Coordinates of C-alpha atoms and ligand atoms in Angstrom, one line a residue:
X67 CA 35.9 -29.0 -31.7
X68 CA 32.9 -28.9 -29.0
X69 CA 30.1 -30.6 -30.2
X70 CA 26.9 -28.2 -30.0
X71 CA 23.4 -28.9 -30.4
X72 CA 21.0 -26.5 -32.4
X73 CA 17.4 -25.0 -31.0
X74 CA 15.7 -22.5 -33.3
X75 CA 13.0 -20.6 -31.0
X76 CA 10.9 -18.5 -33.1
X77 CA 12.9 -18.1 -35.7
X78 CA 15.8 -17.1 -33.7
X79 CA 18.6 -20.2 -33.5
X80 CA 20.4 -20.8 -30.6
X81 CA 23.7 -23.1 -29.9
X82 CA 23.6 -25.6 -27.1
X83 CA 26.9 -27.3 -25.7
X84 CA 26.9 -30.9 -25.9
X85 CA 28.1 -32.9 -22.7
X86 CA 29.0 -36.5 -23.5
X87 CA 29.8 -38.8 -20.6
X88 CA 32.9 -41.6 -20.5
X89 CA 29.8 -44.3 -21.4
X90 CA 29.1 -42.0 -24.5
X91 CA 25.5 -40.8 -22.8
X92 CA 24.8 -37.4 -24.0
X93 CA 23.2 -34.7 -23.1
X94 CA 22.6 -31.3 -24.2
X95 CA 23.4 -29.0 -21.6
X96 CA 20.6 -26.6 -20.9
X97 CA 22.2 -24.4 -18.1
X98 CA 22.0 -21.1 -19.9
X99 CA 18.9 -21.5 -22.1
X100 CA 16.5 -19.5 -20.2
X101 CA 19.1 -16.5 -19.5
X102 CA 19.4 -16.7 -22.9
X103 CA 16.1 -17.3 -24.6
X104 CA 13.6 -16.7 -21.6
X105 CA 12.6 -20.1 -22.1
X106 CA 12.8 -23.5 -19.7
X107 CA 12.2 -27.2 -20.1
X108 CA 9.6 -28.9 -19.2
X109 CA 9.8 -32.4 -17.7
X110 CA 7.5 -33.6 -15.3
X111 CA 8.8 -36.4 -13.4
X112 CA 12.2 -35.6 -14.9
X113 CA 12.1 -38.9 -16.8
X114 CA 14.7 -36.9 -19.8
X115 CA 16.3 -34.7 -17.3
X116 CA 20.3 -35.0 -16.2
X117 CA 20.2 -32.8 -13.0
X118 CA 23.9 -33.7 -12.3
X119 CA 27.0 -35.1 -13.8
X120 CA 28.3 -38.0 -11.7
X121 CA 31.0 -40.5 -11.5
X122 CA 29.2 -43.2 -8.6
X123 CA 27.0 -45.5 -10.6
X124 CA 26.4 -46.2 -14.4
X125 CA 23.5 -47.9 -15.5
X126 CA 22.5 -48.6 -18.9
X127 CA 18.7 -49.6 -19.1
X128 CA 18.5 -51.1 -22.6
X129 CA 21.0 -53.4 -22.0
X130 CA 20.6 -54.4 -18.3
X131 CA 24.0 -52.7 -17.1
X132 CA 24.7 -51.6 -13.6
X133 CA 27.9 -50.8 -12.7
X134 CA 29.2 -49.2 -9.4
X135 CA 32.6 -46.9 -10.0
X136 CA 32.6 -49.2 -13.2
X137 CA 32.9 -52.5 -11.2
X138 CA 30.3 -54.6 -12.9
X139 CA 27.0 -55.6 -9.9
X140 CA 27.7 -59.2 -10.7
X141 CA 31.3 -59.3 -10.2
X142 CA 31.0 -57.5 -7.0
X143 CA 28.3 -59.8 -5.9
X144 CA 30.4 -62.3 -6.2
X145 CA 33.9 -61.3 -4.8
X146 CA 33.4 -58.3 -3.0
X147 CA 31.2 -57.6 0.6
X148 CA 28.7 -54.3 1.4
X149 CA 31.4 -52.9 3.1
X150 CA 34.2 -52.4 0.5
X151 CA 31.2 -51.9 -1.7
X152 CA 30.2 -48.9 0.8
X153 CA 33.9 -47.7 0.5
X154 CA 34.0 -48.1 -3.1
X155 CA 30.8 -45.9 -3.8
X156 CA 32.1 -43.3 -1.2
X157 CA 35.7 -42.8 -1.8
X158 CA 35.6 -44.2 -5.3
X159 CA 37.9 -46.4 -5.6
X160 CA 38.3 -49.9 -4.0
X161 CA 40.4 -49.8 -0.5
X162 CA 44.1 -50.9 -0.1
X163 CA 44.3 -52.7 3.5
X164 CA 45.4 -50.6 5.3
X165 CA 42.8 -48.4 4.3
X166 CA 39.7 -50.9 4.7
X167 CA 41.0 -51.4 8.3
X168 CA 41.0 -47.8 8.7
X169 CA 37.1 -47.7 7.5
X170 CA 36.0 -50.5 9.5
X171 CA 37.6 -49.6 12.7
X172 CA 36.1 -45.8 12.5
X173 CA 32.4 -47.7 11.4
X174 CA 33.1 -49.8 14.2
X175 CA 34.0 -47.4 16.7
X176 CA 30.5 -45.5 16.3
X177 CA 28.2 -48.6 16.9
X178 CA 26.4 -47.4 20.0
X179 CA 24.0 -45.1 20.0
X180 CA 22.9 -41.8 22.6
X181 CA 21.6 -44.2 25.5
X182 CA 18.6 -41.5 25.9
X183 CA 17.6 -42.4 22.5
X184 CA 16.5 -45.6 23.8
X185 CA 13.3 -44.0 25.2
X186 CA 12.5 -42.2 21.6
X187 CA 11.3 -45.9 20.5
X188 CA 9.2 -46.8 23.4
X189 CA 7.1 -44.1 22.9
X190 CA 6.4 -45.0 19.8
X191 CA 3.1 -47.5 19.8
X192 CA 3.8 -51.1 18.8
X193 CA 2.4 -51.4 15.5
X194 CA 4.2 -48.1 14.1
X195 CA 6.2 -48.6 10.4
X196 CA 9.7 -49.0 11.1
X197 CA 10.3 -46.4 8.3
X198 CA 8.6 -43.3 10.3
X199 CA 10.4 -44.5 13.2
X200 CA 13.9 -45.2 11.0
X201 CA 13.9 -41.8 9.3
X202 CA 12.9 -39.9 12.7
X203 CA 15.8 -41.6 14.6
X204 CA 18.1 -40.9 11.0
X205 CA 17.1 -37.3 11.8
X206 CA 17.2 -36.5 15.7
X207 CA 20.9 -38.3 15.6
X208 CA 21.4 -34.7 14.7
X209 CA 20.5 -33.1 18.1
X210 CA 23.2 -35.5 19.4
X211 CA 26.2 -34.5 17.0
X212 CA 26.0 -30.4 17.0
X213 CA 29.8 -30.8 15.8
X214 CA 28.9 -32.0 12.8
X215 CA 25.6 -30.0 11.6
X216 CA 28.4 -27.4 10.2
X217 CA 27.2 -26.1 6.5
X218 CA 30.7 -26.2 5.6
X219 CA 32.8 -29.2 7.1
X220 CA 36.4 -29.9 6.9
X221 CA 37.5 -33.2 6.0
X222 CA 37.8 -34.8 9.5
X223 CA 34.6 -33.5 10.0
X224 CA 33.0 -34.7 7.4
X225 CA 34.6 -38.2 7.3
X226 CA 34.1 -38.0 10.8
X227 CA 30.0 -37.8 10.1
X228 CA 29.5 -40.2 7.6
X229 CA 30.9 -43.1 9.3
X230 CA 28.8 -42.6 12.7
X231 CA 26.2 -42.5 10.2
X232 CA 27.1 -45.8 8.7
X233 CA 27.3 -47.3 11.6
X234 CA 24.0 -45.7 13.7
X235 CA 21.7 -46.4 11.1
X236 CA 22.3 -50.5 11.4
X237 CA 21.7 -49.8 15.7
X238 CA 18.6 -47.6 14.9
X239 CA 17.3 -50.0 12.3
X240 CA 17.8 -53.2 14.6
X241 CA 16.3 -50.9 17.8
X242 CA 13.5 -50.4 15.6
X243 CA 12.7 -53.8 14.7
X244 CA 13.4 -54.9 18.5
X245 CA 10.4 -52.3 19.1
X246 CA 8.0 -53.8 16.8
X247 CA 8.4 -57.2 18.2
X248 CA 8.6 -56.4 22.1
X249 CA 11.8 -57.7 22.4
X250 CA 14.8 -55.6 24.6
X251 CA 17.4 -54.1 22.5
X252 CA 20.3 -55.7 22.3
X253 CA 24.0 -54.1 22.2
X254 CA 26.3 -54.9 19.6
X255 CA 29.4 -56.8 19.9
X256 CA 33.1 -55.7 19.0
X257 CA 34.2 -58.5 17.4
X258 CA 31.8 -59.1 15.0
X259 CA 31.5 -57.7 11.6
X260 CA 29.3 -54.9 10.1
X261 CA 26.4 -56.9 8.7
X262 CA 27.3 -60.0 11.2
X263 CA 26.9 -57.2 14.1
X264 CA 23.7 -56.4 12.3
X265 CA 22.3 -59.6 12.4
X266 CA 23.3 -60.0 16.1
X267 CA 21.1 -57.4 17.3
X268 CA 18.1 -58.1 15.6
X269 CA 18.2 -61.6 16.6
X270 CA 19.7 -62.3 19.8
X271 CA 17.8 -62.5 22.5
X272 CA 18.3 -63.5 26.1
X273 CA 17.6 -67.2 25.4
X274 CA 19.7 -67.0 22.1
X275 CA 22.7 -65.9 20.6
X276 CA 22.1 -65.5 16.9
X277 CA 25.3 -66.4 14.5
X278 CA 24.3 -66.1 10.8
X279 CA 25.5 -68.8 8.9
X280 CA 27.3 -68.7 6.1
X281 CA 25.0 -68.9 3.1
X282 CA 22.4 -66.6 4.9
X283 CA 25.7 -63.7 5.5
X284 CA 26.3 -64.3 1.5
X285 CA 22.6 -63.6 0.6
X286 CA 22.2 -60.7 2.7
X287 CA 25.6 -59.0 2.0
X288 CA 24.5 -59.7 -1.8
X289 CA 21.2 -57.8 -1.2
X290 CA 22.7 -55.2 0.1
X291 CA 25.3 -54.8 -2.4
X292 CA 22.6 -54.8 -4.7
X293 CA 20.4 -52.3 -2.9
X294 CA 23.8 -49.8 -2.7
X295 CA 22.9 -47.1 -5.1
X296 CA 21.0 -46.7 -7.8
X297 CA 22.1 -43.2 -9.1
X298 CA 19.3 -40.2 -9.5
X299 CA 16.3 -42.5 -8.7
X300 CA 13.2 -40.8 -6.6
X301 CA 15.3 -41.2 -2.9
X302 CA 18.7 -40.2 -4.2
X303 CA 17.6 -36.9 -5.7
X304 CA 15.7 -36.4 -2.6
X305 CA 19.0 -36.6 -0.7
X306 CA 20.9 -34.4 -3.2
X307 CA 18.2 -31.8 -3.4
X308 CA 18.2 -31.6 0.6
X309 CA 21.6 -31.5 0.9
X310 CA 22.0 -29.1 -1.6
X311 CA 20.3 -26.2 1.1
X312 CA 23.2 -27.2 3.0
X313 CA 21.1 -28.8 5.5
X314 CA 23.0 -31.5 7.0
X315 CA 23.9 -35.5 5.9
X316 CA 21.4 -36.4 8.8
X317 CA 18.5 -34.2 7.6
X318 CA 19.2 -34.9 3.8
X319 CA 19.2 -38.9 4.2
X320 CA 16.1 -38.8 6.8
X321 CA 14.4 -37.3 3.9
X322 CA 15.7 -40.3 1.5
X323 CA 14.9 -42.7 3.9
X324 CA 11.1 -41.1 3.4
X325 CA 11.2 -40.9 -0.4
X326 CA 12.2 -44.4 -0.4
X327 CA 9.0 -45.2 1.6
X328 CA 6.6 -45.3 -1.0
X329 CA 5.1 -48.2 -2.6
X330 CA 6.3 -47.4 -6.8
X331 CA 10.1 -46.8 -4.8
X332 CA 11.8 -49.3 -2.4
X333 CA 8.2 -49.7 -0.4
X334 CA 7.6 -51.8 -3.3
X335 CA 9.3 -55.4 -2.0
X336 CA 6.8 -55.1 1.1
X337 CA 4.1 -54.7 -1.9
X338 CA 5.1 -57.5 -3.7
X339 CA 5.1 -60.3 -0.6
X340 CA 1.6 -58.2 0.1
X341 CA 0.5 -59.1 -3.4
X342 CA 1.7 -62.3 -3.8
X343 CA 0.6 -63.7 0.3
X344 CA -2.9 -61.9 -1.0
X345 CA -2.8 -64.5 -4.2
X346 CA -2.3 -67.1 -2.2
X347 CA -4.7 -66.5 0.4
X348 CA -7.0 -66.2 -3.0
X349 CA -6.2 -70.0 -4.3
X350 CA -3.1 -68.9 -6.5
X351 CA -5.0 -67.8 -9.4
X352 CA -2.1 -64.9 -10.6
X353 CA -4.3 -64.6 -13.8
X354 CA -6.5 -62.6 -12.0
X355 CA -3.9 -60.3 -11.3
X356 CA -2.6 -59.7 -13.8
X357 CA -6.1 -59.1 -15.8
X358 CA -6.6 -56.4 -12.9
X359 CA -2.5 -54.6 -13.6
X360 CA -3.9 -54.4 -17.2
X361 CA -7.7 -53.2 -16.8
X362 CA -7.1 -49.3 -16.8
X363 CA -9.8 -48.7 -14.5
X364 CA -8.5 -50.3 -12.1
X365 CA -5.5 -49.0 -10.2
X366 CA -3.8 -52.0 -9.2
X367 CA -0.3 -52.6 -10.2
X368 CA 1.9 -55.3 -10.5
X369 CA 4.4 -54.9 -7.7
X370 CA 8.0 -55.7 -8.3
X371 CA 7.2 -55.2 -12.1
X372 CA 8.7 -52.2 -14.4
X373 CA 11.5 -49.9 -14.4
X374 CA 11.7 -46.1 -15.5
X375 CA 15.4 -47.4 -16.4
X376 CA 15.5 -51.0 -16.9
X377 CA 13.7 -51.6 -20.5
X378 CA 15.6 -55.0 -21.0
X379 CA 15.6 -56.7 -17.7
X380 CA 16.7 -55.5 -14.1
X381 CA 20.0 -57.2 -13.8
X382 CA 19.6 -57.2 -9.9
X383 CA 16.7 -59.1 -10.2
X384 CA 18.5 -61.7 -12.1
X385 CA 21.0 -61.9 -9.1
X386 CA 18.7 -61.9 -6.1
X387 CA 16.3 -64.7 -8.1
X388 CA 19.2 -67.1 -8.2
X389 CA 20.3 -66.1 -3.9
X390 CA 16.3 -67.0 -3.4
X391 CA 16.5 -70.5 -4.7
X392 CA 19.6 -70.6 -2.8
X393 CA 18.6 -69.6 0.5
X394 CA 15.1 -71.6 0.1
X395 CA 17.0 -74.8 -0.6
X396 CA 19.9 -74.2 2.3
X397 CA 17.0 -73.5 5.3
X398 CA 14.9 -76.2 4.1
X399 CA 11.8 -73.7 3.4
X400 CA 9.1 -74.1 0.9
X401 CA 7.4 -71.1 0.4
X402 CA 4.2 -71.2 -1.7
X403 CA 4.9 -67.3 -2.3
X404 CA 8.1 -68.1 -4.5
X405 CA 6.0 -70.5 -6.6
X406 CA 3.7 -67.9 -7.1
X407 CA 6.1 -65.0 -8.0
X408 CA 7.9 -67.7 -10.5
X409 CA 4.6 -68.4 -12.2
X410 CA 3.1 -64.6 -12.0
X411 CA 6.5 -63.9 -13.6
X412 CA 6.6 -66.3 -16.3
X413 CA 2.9 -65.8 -17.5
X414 CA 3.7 -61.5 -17.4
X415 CA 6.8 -62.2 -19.7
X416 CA 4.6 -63.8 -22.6
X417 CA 1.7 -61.4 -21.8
X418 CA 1.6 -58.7 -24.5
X419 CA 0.2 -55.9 -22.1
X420 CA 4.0 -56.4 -20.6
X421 CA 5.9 -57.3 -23.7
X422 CA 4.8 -53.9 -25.3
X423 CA 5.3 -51.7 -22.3
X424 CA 8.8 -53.4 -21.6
X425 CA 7.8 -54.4 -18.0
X426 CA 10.3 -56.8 -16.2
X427 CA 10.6 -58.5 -12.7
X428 CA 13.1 -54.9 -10.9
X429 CA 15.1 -55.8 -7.6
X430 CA 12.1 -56.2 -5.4
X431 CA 10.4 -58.6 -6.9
X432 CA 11.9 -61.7 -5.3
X433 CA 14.2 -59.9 -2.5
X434 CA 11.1 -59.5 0.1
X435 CA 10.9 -63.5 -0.5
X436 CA 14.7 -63.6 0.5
X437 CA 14.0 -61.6 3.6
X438 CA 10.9 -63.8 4.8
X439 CA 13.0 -66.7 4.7
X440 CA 15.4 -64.8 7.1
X441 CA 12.5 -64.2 9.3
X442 CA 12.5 -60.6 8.2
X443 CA 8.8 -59.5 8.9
X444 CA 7.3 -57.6 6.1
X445 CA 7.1 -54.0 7.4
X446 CA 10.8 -54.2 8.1
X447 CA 11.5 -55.2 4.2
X448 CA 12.2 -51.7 3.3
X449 CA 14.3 -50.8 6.1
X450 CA 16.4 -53.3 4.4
X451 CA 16.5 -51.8 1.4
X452 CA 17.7 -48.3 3.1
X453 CA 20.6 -49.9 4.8
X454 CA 21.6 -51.4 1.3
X455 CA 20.9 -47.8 0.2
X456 CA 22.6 -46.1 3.1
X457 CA 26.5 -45.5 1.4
X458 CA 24.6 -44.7 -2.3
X459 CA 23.2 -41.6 -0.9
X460 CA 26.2 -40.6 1.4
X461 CA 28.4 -41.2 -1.7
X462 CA 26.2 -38.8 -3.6
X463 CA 25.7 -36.1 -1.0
X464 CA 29.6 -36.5 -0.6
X465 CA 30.0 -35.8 -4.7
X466 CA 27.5 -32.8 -4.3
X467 CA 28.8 -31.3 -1.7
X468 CA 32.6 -31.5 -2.8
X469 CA 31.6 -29.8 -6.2
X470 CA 33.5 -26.5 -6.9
X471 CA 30.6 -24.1 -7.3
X472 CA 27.6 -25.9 -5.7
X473 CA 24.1 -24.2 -6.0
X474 CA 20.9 -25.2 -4.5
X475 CA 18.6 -27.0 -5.8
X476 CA 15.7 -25.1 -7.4
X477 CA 13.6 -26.9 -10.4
X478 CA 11.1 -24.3 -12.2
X479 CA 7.7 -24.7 -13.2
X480 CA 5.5 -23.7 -16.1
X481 CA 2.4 -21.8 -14.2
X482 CA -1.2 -22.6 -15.2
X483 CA -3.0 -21.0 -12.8
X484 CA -5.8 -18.2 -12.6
X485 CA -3.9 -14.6 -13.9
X486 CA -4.5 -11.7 -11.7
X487 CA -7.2 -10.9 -10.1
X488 CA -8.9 -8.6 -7.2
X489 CA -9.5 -10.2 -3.5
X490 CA -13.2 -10.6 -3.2
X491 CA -14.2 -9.9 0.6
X492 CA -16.1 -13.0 1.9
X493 CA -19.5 -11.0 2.6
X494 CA -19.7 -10.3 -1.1
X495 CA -18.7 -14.1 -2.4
X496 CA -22.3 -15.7 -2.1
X497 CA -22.9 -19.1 -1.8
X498 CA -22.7 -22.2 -4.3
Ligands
CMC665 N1 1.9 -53.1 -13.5 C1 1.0 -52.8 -14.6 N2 1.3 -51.8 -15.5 C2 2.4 -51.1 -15.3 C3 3.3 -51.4 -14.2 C4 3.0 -52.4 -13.4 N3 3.8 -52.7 -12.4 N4 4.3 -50.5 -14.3 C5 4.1 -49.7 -15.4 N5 2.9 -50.1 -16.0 C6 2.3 -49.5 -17.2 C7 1.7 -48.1 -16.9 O1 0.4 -48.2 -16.5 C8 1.9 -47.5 -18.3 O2 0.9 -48.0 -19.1 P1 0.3 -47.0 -20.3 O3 1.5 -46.7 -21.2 O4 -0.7 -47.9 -20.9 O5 -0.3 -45.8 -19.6 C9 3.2 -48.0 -18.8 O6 3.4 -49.3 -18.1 C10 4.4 -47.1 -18.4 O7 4.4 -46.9 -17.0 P2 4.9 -45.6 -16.3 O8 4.0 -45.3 -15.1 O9 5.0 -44.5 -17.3 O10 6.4 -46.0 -15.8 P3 7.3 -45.2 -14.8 O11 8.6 -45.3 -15.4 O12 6.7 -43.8 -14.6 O13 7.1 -46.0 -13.5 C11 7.4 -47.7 -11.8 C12 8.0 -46.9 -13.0 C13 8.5 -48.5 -11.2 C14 7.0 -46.6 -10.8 C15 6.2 -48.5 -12.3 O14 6.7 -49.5 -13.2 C16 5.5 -49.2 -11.1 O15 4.7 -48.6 -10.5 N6 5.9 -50.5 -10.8 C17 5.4 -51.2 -9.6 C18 6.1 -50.7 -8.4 C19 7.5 -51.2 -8.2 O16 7.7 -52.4 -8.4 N7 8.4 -50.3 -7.9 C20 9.8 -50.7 -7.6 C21 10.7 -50.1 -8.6 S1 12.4 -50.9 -8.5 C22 13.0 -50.3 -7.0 C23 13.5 -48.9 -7.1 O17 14.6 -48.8 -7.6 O18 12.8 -48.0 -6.7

């Protein structure tokens, strides 16, 4: 029998169907209350609200659980790469061989952008975030692709469209970073692999050809596994609810890439090396710190710290702690950050401020140390992250879209503003 939940509204009760997911989350399902009763929800910030089933990522907060397509993140840290990972999250399952050559050879068929796009980023001034320029580049890829803008795509189409996405979004990212440093752009090359081509084009110069070695390759195809998806966090939602007008994958992730931006979101692992260079540059005395996250009149944060999911511990932090050490030890770098972020750390976990309010070291804690020691600079740290994020949102624009009976995205709102009134004309209005 369907399970139903119960809601007695002024004396009147209603029945509410019951949705129950394969992990056994529930949910009550809400869809018809206010046709119904004339009554909405009210959840600001939508920290209780499920604004779509979805089969991509699973993640259980209390207990530290991430799992993509219900591959566990540690196991596929270990013996997968990004790009099954990016297959996995799209298609759903992960690829026979023939099919991951298919995949790779499409991705890899698309890794040149628009030549005229070149001259986009020089007029760009030197010191401009990589983000603003990342999500505008995301965005005018459009005005060279009219094919693809179609509201409704066939299948060719639309496979056709996410990988030149996949692919572009690594050139635009490495063009970017080229930008910031003065350097000439530089091309990528057939033969090497997705994040190895990557690499190459940040890195190589005229006086050097840049070959990642093997440890650094690991750590970064680990971040970005890591970084993959999320499911409905701030940038994902951001994607769905664009791409739920039907405006197209370009358009909908350029406004992810934006969402991601901020400083509580993925900006946060260019925070954190912020905060912790800023302690250092202070003498290392965290303490201070972390007096000023807890003083409540003071807005200062602890960046890297807390999750609006995670209530245990953030099991990608666990991961990307261990690559750090790794990565440190292998390039022969001693970073007076990491001993910073390992004491900060330490003295927040037996802090009761933190204890009480579950607050734990989340995924960008220690990964902006990770991409220092690659020579990373900081501003570029969240570009990063939207690369790593890059097949989480196409996978969930893909799931939207394919939905039988899609409808925009339209949230409500519970008005508290002035009831009606009569327009004043200004000559009568006096002064204050
Ligand atoms: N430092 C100090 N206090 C904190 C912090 C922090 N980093 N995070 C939360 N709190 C306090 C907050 O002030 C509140 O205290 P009180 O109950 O006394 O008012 C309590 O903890 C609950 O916080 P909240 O703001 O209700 O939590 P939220 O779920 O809305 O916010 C968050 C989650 C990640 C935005 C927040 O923890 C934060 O700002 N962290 C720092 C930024 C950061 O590291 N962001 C990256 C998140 S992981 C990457 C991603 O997936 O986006």
């Amino acid at each position: 029998m369907e399970k139903t939940a119960q809601l007695e509204i002024e004396g009147r009760p209603y029945s509410l169907p019951i949705v129950e997911g394969t992990e056994d989350e529930k949910a009550i399902d809400v869809q018809r209350l206010r046709a119904d009763t004339g009554y909405i929800t009210l959840d600001p910030s939508y920290g209780n609200t499920g604004a779509c089933v979805s089969t991509i990522t699973y993640i259980d907060g209390d207990k530290g659980i991430l799992r993509y397509r219900g591959y566990d993140i540690a196991e596929l840290c270990e013996r997968s790469t990004f790009m099954e990972v990016c297959f996995l999250l799209i298609y759903g399952e992960l690829p026979t061989d023939e099919e991951f050559s298919r995949f790779k050879e499409r991705v890899l068929a698309h890794s040149l952008i628009h030549e005229d796009m070149k001259s986009f980023f020089q007029s760009y001034p030197g010191h401009a975030h990589p983000m603003a320029i990342l999500s505008a580049m995301v965005c005018s890829l459009s005005v060279y692709h009219p094919q693809l803008l179609k509201a409704e795509q066939t299948g060719e189409e639309r496979e056709e469209t996410i990988s030149r996405l996949l692919s572009k979004v690594r050139v635009l990212a490495a063009f970017a970073y080229k930008r910031s440093v003065g350097e000439a752009f530089v091309y990528s090359r057939p033969e090497l692999d997705y994040l190895a081509n990557f690499l190459h084009m940040m890195f190589t110069t005229p006086m050097r050809t840049y070959e990642p070695d093997s440890v650094v390759r690991k750590a970064l195809d680990v971040l970005f596994i890591i970084h993959a998806d999320h499911e409905q966090n701030c940038s994902t939602s951001t994607v769905r609810m664009v791409g739920s007008s039907k405006a197209n994958l370009f358009a909908a992730i350029s406004a992810g890439i934006c969402a991601l931006w901020g400083p509580w979101h993925g900006g946060a692992n260019q925070s954190v090396i912020e905060m912790l260079e800023e302690i250092h540059m202070a003498g290392g005395n965290y303490k201070k710190f972390i007096e000023k996250a807890k003083d409540k009149n003071d807005p200062f944060r602890l960046m890297g710290f807390g999750h609006r999911v995670y209530k245990n511990y953030d099991p990608r932090a666990e991961i990307i702690k261990k690559y750090c050490d790794q990565v440190l030890d292998h390039l022969g770098i001693n970073d007076p950050t990491l001993e910073i972020a390992k004491g900060l750390e330490e003295a927040a976990l037996t802090d009761q401020y933190f204890i009480e309010r579950k607050l734990y070291p989340n995924v960008d804690f220690y990964s902006g140390i990770i991409y220092r020691a690659l020579q990373i600079p900081t501003n570029m740290f969240t570009v990063m992250f939207a690369l790593g994020r890059l097949p989480g949102w196409i996978a969930h624009w893909k799931e939207m879209i394919e939905e039988p009976g899609m409808r925009i995205a339209r949230p409500r709102q519970v008005y508290m503003g002035a009831t009606r009134r009569d327009y004043v004309p200004l000559a009568q209005r006096g002064s204050n």
